[in-house]
mmCIF file with all atom_site columns, C-alpha atoms in Angstrom:
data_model
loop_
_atom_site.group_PDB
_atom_site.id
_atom_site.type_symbol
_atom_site.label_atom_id
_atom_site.label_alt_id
_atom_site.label_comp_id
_atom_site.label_asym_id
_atom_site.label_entity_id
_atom_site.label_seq_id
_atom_site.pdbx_PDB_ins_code
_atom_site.Cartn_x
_atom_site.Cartn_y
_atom_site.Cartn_z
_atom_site.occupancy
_atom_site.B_iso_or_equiv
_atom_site.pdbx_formal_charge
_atom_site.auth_seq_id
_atom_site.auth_comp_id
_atom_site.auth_asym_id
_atom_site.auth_atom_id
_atom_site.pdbx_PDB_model_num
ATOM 1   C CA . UNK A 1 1   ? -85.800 44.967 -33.470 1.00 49.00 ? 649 UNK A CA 1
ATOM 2   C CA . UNK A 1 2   ? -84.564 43.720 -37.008 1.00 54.00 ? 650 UNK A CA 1
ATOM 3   C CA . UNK A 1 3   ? -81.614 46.948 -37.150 1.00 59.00 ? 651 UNK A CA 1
ATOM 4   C CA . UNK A 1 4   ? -80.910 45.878 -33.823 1.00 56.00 ? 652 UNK A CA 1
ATOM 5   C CA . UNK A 1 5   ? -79.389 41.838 -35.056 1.00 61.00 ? 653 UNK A CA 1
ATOM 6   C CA . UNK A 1 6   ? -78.425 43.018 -38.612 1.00 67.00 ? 654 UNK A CA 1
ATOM 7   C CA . UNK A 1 7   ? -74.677 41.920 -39.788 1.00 65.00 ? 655 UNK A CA 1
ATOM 8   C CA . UNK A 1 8   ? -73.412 44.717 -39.477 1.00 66.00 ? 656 UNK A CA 1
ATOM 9   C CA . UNK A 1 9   ? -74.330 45.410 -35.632 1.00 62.00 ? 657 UNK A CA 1
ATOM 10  C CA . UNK A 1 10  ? -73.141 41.651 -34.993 1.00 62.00 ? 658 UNK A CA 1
ATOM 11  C CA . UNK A 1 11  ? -69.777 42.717 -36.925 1.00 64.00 ? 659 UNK A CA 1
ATOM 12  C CA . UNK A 1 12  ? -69.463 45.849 -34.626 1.00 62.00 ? 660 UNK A CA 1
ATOM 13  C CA . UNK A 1 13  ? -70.416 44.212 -31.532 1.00 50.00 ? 661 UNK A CA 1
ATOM 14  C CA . UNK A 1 14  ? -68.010 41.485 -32.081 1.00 53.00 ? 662 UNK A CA 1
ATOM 15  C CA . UNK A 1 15  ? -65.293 43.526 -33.007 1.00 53.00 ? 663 UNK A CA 1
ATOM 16  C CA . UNK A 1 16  ? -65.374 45.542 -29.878 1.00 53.00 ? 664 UNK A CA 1
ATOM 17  C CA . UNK A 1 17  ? -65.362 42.130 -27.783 1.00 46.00 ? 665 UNK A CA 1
ATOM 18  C CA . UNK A 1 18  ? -62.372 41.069 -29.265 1.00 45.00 ? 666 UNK A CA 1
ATOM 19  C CA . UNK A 1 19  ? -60.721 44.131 -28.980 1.00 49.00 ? 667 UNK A CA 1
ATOM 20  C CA . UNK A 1 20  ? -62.011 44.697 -25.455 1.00 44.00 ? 668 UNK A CA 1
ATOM 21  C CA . UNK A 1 21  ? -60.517 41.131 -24.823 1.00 44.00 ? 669 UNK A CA 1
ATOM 22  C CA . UNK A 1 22  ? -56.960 41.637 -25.834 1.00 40.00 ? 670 UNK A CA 1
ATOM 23  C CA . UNK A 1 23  ? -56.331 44.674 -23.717 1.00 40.00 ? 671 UNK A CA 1
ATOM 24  C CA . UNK A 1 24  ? -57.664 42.918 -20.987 1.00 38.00 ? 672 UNK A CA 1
ATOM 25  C CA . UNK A 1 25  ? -55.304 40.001 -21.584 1.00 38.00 ? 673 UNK A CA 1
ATOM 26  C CA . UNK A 1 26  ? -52.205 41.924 -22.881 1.00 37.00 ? 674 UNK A CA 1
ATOM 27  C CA . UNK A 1 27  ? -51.236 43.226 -18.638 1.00 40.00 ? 675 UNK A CA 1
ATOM 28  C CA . UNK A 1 28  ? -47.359 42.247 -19.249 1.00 40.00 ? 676 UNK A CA 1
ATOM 29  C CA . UNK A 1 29  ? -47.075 39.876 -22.163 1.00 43.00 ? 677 UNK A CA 1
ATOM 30  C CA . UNK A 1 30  ? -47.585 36.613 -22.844 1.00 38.00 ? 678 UNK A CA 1
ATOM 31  C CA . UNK A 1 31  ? -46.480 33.798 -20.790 1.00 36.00 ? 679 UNK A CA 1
ATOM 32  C CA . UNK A 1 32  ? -44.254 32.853 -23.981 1.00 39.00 ? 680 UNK A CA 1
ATOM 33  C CA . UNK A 1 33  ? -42.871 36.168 -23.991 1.00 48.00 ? 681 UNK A CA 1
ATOM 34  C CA . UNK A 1 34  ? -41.817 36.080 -20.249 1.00 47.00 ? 682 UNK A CA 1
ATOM 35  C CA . UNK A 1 35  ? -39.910 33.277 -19.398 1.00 54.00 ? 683 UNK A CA 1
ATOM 36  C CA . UNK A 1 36  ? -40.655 33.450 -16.088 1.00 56.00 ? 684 UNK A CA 1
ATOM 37  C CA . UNK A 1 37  ? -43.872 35.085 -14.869 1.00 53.00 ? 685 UNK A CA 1
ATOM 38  C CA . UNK A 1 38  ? -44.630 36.713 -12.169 1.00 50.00 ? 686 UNK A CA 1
ATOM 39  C CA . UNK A 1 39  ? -47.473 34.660 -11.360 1.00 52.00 ? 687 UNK A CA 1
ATOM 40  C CA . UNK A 1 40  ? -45.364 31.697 -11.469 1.00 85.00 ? 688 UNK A CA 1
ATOM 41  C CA . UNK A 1 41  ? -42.844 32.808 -8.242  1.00 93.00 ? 689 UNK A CA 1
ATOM 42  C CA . UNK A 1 42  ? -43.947 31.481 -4.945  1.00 95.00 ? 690 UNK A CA 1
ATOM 43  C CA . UNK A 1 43  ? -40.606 31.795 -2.489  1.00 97.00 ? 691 UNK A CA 1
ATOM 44  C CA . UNK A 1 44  ? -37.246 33.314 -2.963  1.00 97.00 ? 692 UNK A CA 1
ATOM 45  C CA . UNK A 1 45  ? -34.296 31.655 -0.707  1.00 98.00 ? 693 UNK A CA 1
ATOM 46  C CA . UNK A 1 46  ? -31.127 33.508 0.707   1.00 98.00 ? 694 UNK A CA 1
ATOM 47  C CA . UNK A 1 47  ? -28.466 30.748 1.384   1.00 98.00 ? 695 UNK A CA 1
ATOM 48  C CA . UNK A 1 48  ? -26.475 32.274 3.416   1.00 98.00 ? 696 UNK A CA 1
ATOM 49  C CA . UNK A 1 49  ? -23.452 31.412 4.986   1.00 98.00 ? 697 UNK A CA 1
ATOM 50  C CA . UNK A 1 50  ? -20.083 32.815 6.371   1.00 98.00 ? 698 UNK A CA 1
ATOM 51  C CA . UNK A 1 51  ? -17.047 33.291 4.468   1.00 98.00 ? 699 UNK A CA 1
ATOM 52  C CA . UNK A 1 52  ? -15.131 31.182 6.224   1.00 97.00 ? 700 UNK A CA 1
ATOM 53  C CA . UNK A 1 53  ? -13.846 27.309 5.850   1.00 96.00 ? 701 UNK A CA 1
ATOM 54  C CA . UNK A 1 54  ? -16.447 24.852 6.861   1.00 96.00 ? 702 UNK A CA 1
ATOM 55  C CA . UNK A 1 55  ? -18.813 27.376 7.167   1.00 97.00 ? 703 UNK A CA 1
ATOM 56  C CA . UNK A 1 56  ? -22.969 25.943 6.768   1.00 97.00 ? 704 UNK A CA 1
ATOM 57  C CA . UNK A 1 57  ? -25.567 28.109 4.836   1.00 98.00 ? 705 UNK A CA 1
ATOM 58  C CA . UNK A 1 58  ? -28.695 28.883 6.650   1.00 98.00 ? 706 UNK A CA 1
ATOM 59  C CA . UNK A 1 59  ? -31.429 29.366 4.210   1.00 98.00 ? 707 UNK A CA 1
ATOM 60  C CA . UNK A 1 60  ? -33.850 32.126 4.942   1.00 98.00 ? 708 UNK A CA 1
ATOM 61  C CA . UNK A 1 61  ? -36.947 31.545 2.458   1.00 97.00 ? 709 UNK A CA 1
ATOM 62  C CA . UNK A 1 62  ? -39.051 34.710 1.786   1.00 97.00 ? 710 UNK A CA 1
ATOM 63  C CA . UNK A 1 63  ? -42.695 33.673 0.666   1.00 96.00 ? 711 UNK A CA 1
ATOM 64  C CA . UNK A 1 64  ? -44.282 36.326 -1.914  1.00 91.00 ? 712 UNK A CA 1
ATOM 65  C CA . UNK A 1 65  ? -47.675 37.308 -0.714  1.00 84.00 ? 713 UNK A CA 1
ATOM 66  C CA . UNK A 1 66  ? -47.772 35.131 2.481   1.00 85.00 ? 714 UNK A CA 1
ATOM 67  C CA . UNK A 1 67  ? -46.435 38.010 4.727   1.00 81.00 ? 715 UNK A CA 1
ATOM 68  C CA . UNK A 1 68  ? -43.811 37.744 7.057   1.00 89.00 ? 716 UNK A CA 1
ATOM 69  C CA . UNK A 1 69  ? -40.032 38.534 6.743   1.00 96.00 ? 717 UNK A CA 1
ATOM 70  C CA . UNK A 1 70  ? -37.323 36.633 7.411   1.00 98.00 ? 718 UNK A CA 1
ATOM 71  C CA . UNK A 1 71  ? -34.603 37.867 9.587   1.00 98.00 ? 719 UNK A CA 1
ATOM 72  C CA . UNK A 1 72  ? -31.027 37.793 8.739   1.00 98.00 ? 720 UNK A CA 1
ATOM 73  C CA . UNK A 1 73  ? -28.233 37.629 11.385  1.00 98.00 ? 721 UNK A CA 1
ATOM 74  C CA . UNK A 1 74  ? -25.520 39.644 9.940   1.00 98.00 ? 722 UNK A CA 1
ATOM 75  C CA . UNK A 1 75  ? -22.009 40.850 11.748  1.00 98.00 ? 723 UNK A CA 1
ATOM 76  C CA . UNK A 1 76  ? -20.254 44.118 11.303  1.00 98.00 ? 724 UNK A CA 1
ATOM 77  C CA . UNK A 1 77  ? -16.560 43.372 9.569   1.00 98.00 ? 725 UNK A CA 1
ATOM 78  C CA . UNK A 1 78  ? -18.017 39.762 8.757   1.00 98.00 ? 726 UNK A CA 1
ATOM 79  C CA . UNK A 1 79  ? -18.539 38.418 5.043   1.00 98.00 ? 727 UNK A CA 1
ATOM 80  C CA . UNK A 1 80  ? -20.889 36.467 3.355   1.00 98.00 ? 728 UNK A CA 1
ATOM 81  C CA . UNK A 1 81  ? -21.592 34.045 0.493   1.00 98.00 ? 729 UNK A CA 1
ATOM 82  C CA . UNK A 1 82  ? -25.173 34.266 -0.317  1.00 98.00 ? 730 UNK A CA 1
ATOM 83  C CA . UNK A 1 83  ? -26.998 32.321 -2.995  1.00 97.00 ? 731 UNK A CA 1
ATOM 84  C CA . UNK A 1 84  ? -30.228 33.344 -4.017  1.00 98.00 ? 732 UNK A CA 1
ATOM 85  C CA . UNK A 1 85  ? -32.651 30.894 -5.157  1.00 97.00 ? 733 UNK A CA 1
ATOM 86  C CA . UNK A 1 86  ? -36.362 31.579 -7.060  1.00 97.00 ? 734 UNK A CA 1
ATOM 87  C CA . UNK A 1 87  ? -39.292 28.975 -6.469  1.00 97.00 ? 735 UNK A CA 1
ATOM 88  C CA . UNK A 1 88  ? -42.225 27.964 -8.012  1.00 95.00 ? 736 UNK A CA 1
ATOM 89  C CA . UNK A 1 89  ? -43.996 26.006 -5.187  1.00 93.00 ? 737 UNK A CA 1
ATOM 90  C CA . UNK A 1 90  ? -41.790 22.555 -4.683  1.00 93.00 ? 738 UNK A CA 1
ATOM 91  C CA . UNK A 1 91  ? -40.287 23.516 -8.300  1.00 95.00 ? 739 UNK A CA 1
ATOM 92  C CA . UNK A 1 92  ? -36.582 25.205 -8.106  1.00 96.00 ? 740 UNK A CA 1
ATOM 93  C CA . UNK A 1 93  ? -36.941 27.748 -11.231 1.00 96.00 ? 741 UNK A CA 1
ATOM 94  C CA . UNK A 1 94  ? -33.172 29.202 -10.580 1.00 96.00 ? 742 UNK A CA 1
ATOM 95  C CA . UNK A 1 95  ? -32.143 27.411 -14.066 1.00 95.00 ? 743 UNK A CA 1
ATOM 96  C CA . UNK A 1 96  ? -34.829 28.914 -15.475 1.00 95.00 ? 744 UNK A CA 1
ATOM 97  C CA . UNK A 1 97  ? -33.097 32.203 -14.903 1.00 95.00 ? 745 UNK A CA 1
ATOM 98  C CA . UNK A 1 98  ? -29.927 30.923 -15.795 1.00 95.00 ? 746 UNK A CA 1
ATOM 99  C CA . UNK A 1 99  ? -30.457 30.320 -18.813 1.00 95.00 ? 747 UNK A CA 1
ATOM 100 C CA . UNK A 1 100 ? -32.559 33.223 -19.751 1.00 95.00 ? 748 UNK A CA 1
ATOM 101 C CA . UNK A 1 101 ? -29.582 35.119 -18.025 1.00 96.00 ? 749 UNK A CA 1
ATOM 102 C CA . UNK A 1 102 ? -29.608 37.909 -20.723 1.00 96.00 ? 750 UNK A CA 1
ATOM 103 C CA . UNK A 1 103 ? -33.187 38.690 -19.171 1.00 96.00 ? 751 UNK A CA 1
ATOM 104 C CA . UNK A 1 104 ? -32.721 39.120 -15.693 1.00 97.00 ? 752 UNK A CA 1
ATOM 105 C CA . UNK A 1 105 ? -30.776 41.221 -13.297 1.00 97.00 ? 753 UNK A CA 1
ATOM 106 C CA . UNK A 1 106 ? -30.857 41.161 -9.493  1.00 98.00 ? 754 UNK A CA 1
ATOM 107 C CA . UNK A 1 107 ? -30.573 44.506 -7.732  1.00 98.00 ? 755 UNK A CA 1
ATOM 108 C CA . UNK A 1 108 ? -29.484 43.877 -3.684  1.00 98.00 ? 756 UNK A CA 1
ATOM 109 C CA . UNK A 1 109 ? -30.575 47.616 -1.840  1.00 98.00 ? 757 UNK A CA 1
ATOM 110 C CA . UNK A 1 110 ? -29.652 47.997 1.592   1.00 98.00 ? 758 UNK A CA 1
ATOM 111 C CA . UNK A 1 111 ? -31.080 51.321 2.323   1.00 97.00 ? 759 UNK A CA 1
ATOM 112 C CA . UNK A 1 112 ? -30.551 51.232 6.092   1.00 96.00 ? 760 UNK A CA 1
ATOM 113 C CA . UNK A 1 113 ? -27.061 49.453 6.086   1.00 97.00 ? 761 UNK A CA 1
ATOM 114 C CA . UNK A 1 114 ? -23.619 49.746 4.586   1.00 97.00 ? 762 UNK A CA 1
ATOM 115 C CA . UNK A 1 115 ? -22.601 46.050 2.631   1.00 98.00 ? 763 UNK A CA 1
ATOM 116 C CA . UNK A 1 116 ? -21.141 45.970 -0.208  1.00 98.00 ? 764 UNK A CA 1
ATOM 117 C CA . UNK A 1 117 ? -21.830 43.625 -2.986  1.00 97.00 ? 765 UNK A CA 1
ATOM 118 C CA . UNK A 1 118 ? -19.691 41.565 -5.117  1.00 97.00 ? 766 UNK A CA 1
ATOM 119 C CA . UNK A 1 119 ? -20.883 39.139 -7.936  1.00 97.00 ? 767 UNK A CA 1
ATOM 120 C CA . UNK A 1 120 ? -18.980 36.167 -7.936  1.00 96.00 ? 768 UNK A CA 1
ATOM 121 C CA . UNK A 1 121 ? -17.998 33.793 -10.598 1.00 78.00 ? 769 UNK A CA 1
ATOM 122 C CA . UNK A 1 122 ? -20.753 31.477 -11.687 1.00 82.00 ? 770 UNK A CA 1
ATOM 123 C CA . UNK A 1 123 ? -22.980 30.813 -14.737 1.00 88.00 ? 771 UNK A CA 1
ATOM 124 C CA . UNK A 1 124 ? -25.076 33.739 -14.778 1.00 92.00 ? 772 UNK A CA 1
ATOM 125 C CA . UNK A 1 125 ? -22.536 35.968 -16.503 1.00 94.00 ? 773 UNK A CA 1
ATOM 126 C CA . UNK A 1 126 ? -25.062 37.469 -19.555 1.00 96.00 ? 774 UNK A CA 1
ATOM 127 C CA . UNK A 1 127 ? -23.871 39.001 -22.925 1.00 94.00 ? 775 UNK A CA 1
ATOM 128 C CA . UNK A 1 128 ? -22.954 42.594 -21.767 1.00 95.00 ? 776 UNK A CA 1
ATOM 129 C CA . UNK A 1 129 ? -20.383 41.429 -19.771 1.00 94.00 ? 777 UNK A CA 1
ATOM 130 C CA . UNK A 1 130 ? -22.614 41.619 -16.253 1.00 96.00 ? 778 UNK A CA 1
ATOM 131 C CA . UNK A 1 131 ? -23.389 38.519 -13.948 1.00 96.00 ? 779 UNK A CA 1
ATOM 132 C CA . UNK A 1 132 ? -27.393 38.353 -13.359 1.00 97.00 ? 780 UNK A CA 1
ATOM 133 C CA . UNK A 1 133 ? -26.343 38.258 -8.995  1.00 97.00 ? 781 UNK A CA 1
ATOM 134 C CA . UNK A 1 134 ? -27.520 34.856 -8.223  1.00 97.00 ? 782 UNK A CA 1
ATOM 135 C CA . UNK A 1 135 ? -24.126 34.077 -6.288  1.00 97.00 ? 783 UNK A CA 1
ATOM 136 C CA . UNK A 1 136 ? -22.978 36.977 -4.193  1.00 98.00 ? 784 UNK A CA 1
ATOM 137 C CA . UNK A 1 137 ? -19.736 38.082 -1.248  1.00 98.00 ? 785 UNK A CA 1
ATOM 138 C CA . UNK A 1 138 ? -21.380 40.542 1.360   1.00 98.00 ? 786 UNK A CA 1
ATOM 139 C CA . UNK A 1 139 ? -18.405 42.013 2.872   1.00 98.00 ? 787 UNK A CA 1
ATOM 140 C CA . UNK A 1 140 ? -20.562 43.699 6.399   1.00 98.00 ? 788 UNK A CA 1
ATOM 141 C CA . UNK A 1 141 ? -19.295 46.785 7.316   1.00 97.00 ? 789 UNK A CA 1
ATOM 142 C CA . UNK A 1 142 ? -22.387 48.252 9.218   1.00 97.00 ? 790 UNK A CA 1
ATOM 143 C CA . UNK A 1 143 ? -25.503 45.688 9.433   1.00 97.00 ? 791 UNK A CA 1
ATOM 144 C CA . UNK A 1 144 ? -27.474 48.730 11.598  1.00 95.00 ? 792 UNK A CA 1
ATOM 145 C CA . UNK A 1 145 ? -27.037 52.201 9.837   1.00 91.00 ? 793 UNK A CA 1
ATOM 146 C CA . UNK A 1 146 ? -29.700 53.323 11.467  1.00 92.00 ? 794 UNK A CA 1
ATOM 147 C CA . UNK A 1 147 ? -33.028 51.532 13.084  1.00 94.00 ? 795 UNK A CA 1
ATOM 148 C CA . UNK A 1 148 ? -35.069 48.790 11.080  1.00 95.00 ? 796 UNK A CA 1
ATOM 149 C CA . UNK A 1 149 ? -32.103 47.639 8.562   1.00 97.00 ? 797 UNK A CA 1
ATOM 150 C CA . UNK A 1 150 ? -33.421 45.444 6.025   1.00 98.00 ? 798 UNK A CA 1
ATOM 151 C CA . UNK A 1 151 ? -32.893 44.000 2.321   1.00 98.00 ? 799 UNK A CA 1
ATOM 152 C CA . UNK A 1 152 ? -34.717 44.465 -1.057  1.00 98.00 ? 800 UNK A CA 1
ATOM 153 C CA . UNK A 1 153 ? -34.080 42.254 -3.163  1.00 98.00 ? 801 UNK A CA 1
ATOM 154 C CA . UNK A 1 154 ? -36.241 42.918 -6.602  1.00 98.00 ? 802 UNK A CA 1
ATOM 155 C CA . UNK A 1 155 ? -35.513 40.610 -9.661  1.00 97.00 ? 803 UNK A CA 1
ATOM 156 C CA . UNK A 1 156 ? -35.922 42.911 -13.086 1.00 97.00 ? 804 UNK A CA 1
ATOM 157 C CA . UNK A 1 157 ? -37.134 41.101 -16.177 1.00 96.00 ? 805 UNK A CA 1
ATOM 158 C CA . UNK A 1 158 ? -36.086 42.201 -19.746 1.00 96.00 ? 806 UNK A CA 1
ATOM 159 C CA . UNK A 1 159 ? -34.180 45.520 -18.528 1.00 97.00 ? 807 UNK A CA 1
ATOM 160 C CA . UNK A 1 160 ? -32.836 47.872 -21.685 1.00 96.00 ? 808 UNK A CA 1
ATOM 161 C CA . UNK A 1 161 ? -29.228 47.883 -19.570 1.00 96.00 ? 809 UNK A CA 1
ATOM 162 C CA . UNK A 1 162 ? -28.008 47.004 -16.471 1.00 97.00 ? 810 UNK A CA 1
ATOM 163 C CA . UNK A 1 163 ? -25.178 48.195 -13.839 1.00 97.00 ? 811 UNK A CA 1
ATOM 164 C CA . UNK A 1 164 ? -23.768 46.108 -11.535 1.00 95.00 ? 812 UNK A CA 1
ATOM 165 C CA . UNK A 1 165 ? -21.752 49.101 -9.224  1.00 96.00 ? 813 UNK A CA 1
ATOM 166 C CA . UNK A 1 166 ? -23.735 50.958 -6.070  1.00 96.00 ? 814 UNK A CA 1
ATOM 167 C CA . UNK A 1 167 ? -25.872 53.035 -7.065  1.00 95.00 ? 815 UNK A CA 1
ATOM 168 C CA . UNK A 1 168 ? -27.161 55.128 -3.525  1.00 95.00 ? 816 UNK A CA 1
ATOM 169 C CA . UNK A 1 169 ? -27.845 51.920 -1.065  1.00 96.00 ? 817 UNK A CA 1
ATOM 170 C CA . UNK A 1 170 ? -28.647 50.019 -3.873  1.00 97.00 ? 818 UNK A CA 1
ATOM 171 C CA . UNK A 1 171 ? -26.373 47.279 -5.950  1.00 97.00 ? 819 UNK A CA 1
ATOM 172 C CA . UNK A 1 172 ? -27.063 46.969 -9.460  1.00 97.00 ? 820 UNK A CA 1
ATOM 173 C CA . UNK A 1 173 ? -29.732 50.054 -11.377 1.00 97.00 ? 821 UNK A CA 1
ATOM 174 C CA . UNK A 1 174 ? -31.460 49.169 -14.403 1.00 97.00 ? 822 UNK A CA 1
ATOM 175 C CA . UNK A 1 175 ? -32.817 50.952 -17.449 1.00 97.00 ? 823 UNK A CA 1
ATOM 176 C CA . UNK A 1 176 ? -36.458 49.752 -18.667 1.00 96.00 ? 824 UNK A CA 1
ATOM 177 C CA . UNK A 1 177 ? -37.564 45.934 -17.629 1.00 96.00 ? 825 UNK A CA 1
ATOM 178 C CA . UNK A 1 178 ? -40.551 45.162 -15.138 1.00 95.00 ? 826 UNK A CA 1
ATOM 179 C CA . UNK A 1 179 ? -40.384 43.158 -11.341 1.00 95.00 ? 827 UNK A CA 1
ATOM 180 C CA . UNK A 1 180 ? -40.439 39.439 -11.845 1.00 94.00 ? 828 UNK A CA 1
ATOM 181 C CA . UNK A 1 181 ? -39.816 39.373 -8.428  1.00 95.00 ? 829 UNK A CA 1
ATOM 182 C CA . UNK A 1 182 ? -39.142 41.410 -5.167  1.00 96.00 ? 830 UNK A CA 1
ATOM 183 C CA . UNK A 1 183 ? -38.421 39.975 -1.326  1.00 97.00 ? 831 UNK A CA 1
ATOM 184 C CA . UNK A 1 184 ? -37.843 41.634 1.666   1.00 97.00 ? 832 UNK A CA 1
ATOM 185 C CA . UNK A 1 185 ? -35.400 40.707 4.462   1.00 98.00 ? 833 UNK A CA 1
ATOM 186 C CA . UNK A 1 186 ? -34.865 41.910 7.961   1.00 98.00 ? 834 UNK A CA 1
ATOM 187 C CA . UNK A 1 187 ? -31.612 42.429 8.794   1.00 98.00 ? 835 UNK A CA 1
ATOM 188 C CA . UNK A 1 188 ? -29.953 42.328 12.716  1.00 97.00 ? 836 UNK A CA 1
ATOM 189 C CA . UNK A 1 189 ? -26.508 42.489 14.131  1.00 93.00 ? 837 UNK A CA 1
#
């Protein structure tokens, strides 16, 4: 029983707890590191609204993990402002984004549908030249493409690069980065 408690045992054992414990904690960085956490994103809001004069936004809020999708009413030859806003409970975290703009990138796929995507003008415009996709113009030229259209929207954190033109049915690709972020939204005619 003495070898069992001797200093060096204790020195082993606690060595391998400590390493044990930081590959446990180490899933995606440090809260520090990531502006933004995943853990920390509750809704993400579509204001949407037609691009016409006195036009209202309808919001259509998409709450991560609660299940259920919001549908979006679209129009074929129709377009769209739509602001996207990120959540943390109560909390609106958009700024948050904003001004960590070099670190995120929206990418808007509409696999069952033909939109196409322009980012407008706004404060989200990071170093490379590319807007993060927080204010967007849907111009509608098919909302049903074929059955079941719908939206994913995925917010990528730290990406290497980013492209803003269509790639496939998706706007925006990145290379590298992790989901912050990702919402789904039905889409109808």
């Amino acid at each position: 029983m003495k070898n069992l408690f001797n200093t060096k045992n204790i020195i082993k054992l606690l060595a391998f707890l400590f390493i044990t414990m930081t590959v446990v904690s180490c899933q995606r960085g440090s809260a520090e590191e990531d502006d933004l956490p995943q853990e920390e994103l509750t809704n993400i809001l579509l204001l949407v609204k037609e691009d016409t004069p006195g036009a209202i936004a309808i919001e259509y809020n998409y709450s991560i993990g609660a299940g259920g999708i919001p549908t979006i009413p679209l129009t074929n030859g129709k377009s769209y402002i739509v602001n996207t806003r990120f959540y943390n409970g109560n909390d609106d975290v958009t700024q948050e984004i904003i001004e960590a703009k070099d670190e995120h990138f929206l990418i808007f796929d509409f696999p069952k549908s033909n939109i196409n995507i322009t980012r407008l003008d706004g404060n989200d415009l990071r170093n490379d030249g590319k807007r993060v996709g927080l204010r967007t113009k849907w111009e509608v030229v098919n909302v049903v493409n074929s059955p079941s259209p719908f939206l994913k929207l995925d917010l990528i954190h730290s990406p290497q690069s980013v492209n803003d033109a269509q790639s496939g049915t998706a706007w925006g690709s990145v290379v590298g980065g992790e989901t912050d972020a990702e919402a789904t939204f039905n889409l109808t005619n």
